[in-house]
XYZ file of C-alpha atoms in Angstrom:
264
model
C 110.956 160.163 126.262
C 109.261 158.010 123.657
C 109.238 155.044 126.046
C 107.680 157.203 128.732
C 104.988 158.228 126.296
C 104.485 154.545 125.379
C 103.927 153.719 129.066
C 101.256 156.407 129.105
C 99.635 154.961 126.004
C 100.372 158.023 123.889
C 102.415 156.169 121.212
C 102.414 152.613 119.899
C 105.076 149.943 120.362
C 105.778 150.221 116.637
C 106.829 153.851 117.106
C 109.179 152.841 119.912
C 110.782 150.040 117.883
C 111.173 152.328 114.883
C 113.068 154.807 117.034
C 115.112 151.944 118.527
C 116.265 150.924 115.023
C 117.323 154.503 114.292
C 119.136 154.714 117.620
C 121.110 151.511 116.997
C 122.018 152.739 113.514
C 123.357 156.021 114.876
C 125.205 154.131 117.618
C 126.969 152.030 114.968
C 127.859 155.108 112.886
C 129.246 156.816 115.962
C 131.508 153.839 116.696
C 132.722 153.775 113.076
C 133.466 157.484 113.242
C 135.404 157.052 116.484
C 137.472 154.210 114.996
C 138.213 156.215 111.845
C 139.320 159.108 114.020
C 141.697 156.852 115.916
C 143.175 155.488 112.671
C 143.669 159.020 111.336
C 145.453 160.162 114.489
C 147.627 157.058 114.388
C 148.585 157.927 110.797
C 149.403 161.465 111.957
C 151.662 160.145 114.709
C 153.386 157.857 112.202
C 154.014 160.753 109.812
C 155.578 162.677 112.712
C 157.908 159.769 113.375
C 156.478 158.620 116.706
C 153.748 155.999 116.579
C 153.524 155.918 120.382
C 152.608 159.616 120.553
C 148.926 159.588 119.540
C 147.187 162.863 120.331
C 144.046 162.809 122.483
C 142.934 166.249 121.341
C 143.946 168.377 118.373
C 144.063 172.176 118.349
C 143.322 174.265 115.292
C 146.580 175.910 114.135
C 146.858 179.648 113.585
C 147.285 179.821 109.798
C 148.922 183.146 108.960
C 148.385 183.260 105.181
C 144.584 183.271 105.173
C 144.381 187.048 104.751
C 147.515 187.363 102.645
C 147.005 189.674 99.671
C 147.176 187.911 96.317
C 149.538 189.788 93.935
C 148.760 190.333 90.262
C 149.282 187.257 88.098
C 151.869 189.016 85.908
C 154.012 189.851 88.947
C 153.912 186.266 90.212
C 154.793 184.828 86.806
C 157.721 187.250 86.453
C 158.956 186.328 89.912
C 158.673 182.622 89.113
C 160.668 182.980 85.884
C 163.416 184.844 87.762
C 163.693 182.633 90.836
C 162.486 179.147 89.917
C 165.237 176.537 90.434
C 164.360 174.541 87.300
C 164.490 177.648 85.095
C 167.838 178.679 86.586
C 169.270 175.219 85.910
C 168.137 175.254 82.277
C 169.518 178.760 81.792
C 172.898 177.546 83.038
C 172.705 174.623 80.628
C 171.893 177.067 77.816
C 174.992 179.156 78.538
C 177.134 176.007 78.593
C 175.621 174.826 75.278
C 176.324 178.206 73.652
C 179.926 178.033 74.805
C 180.242 174.477 73.453
C 179.105 175.668 70.020
C 181.692 178.448 70.125
C 184.453 176.022 71.141
C 183.496 173.584 68.371
C 183.459 176.378 65.781
C 186.989 177.445 66.769
C 188.417 173.946 67.163
C 190.451 174.159 63.888
C 191.911 177.586 64.577
C 195.609 177.896 65.436
C 196.237 177.077 69.078
C 198.992 178.646 71.175
C 200.031 176.535 74.158
C 202.416 177.195 77.011
C 204.470 174.325 78.419
C 206.329 174.027 81.704
C 208.443 170.998 82.621
C 210.105 169.976 85.847
C 212.910 167.366 85.895
C 214.660 165.337 88.551
C 217.958 163.553 87.838
C 219.808 160.818 89.648
C 223.086 162.318 88.349
C 223.599 165.992 87.661
C 225.372 167.105 84.427
C 226.025 170.475 82.788
C 223.100 169.938 80.406
C 220.706 168.969 83.154
C 217.902 171.528 83.602
C 215.605 171.364 86.585
C 212.991 173.504 84.823
C 212.092 174.109 81.198
C 209.502 176.472 79.719
C 208.371 176.871 76.135
C 205.621 177.969 73.770
C 204.024 175.724 71.120
C 201.933 177.001 68.183
C 199.705 174.378 66.532
C 198.402 175.204 63.030
C 196.134 172.554 61.429
C 197.081 171.788 57.814
C 193.685 170.286 56.945
C 190.242 170.934 58.412
C 188.207 168.311 56.642
C 184.639 167.889 57.958
C 185.471 167.505 61.617
C 184.638 171.082 62.561
C 181.320 171.115 60.717
C 180.259 167.832 62.330
C 181.268 168.991 65.806
C 179.488 172.324 65.377
C 176.346 170.572 64.119
C 176.357 168.244 67.131
C 176.779 171.048 69.659
C 174.227 173.209 67.866
C 171.680 170.376 68.005
C 172.241 170.162 71.759
C 171.830 173.945 71.970
C 168.478 173.786 70.182
C 167.384 170.983 72.519
C 168.214 173.037 75.624
C 166.484 176.098 74.135
C 163.342 174.041 73.513
C 163.431 172.605 77.053
C 163.812 176.084 78.522
C 160.940 177.496 76.475
C 158.697 174.567 77.453
C 159.637 174.879 81.141
C 158.806 178.598 81.107
C 155.419 177.948 79.494
C 154.576 175.153 81.953
C 155.693 177.283 84.915
C 153.552 180.251 83.852
C 150.563 177.913 83.450
C 151.120 176.390 86.901
C 151.326 179.835 88.500
C 148.132 180.882 86.717
C 146.315 177.750 87.871
C 147.353 178.311 91.503
C 146.437 181.990 91.263
C 142.932 181.043 90.062
C 142.632 178.443 92.848
C 143.592 180.990 95.500
C 141.069 183.490 94.155
C 138.323 180.865 94.194
C 139.239 179.630 97.685
C 139.173 183.177 99.021
C 135.548 183.466 97.879
C 134.797 179.985 99.250
C 136.230 181.000 102.627
C 133.775 183.902 102.803
C 130.995 181.447 101.959
C 132.109 179.042 104.690
C 132.223 181.811 107.279
C 128.656 182.811 106.421
C 127.525 179.182 106.520
C 129.191 178.647 109.907
C 127.464 181.686 111.404
C 124.110 180.528 110.047
C 124.512 176.923 111.219
C 125.528 177.993 114.730
C 122.491 180.253 115.007
C 120.311 177.464 113.596
C 121.715 175.095 116.222
C 120.890 177.513 119.034
C 117.333 177.855 117.780
C 116.915 174.083 117.359
C 118.264 173.460 120.859
C 115.648 175.783 122.343
C 112.840 174.136 120.354
C 114.100 170.687 121.342
C 114.129 171.563 125.023
C 110.599 172.911 124.655
C 109.655 169.691 122.788
C 108.194 171.793 119.993
C 110.300 170.360 117.215
C 112.925 167.598 117.073
C 115.480 169.067 114.612
C 118.456 169.175 116.968
C 120.236 166.286 115.231
C 119.959 167.939 111.823
C 121.221 171.227 113.242
C 124.247 169.530 114.850
C 125.076 167.801 111.566
C 124.796 171.119 109.711
C 127.108 172.976 112.085
C 129.641 170.139 112.121
C 129.721 170.003 108.332
C 130.136 173.793 108.124
C 133.016 173.739 110.602
C 134.713 170.895 108.743
C 134.413 172.552 105.329
C 135.615 175.859 106.756
C 138.724 174.276 108.251
C 139.324 172.272 105.081
C 139.228 175.497 103.042
C 141.757 177.134 105.385
C 144.184 174.241 104.952
C 143.673 174.262 101.169
C 144.602 177.950 101.109
C 147.743 177.329 103.189
C 148.767 174.435 100.925
C 148.170 176.513 97.778
C 150.349 179.323 99.133
C 153.103 176.823 99.951
C 153.026 175.558 96.351
C 153.018 179.122 95.037
C 156.076 179.958 97.150
C 157.851 176.880 95.809
C 157.119 177.850 92.199
C 158.201 181.454 92.659
C 161.411 180.489 94.432
C 160.523 181.907 97.840
C 162.040 180.231 100.872
C 159.247 178.335 102.630
C 159.292 178.719 106.408
C 156.805 177.149 108.770
C 156.107 180.489 110.464
C 155.101 181.943 107.099
C 152.221 179.476 106.841
C 151.332 178.265 110.325
C 152.156 180.188 113.461
C 154.121 178.028 115.852
C 152.986 177.776 119.479
């Protein structure tokens, strides 16, 4: 259109060349964007284990957790402390350490043992017994410092496990709180993105009409605005899904793909 107006003497050659520079710049940026898109889809195919299967078009998944109600923070922290795999492992170690202290403390007590023997002979005699059973009572005559040293060692290990468990609980509660705050903030951001998307789409419709009427040339800005709004909206949705997946992992819930993204 600018060239047509130049032929009619309505604009100067400088105006045409200025627009030509802008056009070539946008052409280059479009090619760069297309190449980056191809690299990203190649990386996606590689992560799926098939580099030859590069998608031509991508469909937006149906994320099922976007409207999921966020429980109270105290309930999530309690659930995490009850079900988290790391906490369960440390609790098992704590029970074992407590038992080790008890065993070490009773190591010098009298010990009653049962014995059972089986014999095989190449030549049988009257005194040959195929089986023998007996009971042995061991009573230590001197304790010395062995028991105290063993108890001290096992007790030190017990204190170490107790400290690790307490630290793990504190870290877990902090992680749950941080994710809970993120999910709250992203819920508000999602409302913001929905409003921005509605506005940008309406703005694009208005700009398209004005562009066709040659009243105002703001169509490019409107398309950029709506594209950015759509991108940020989708990014927020994926952030919410990822945050819920991490929350489920911390609270010990079994993560299933249908709980996050609806399969088609």
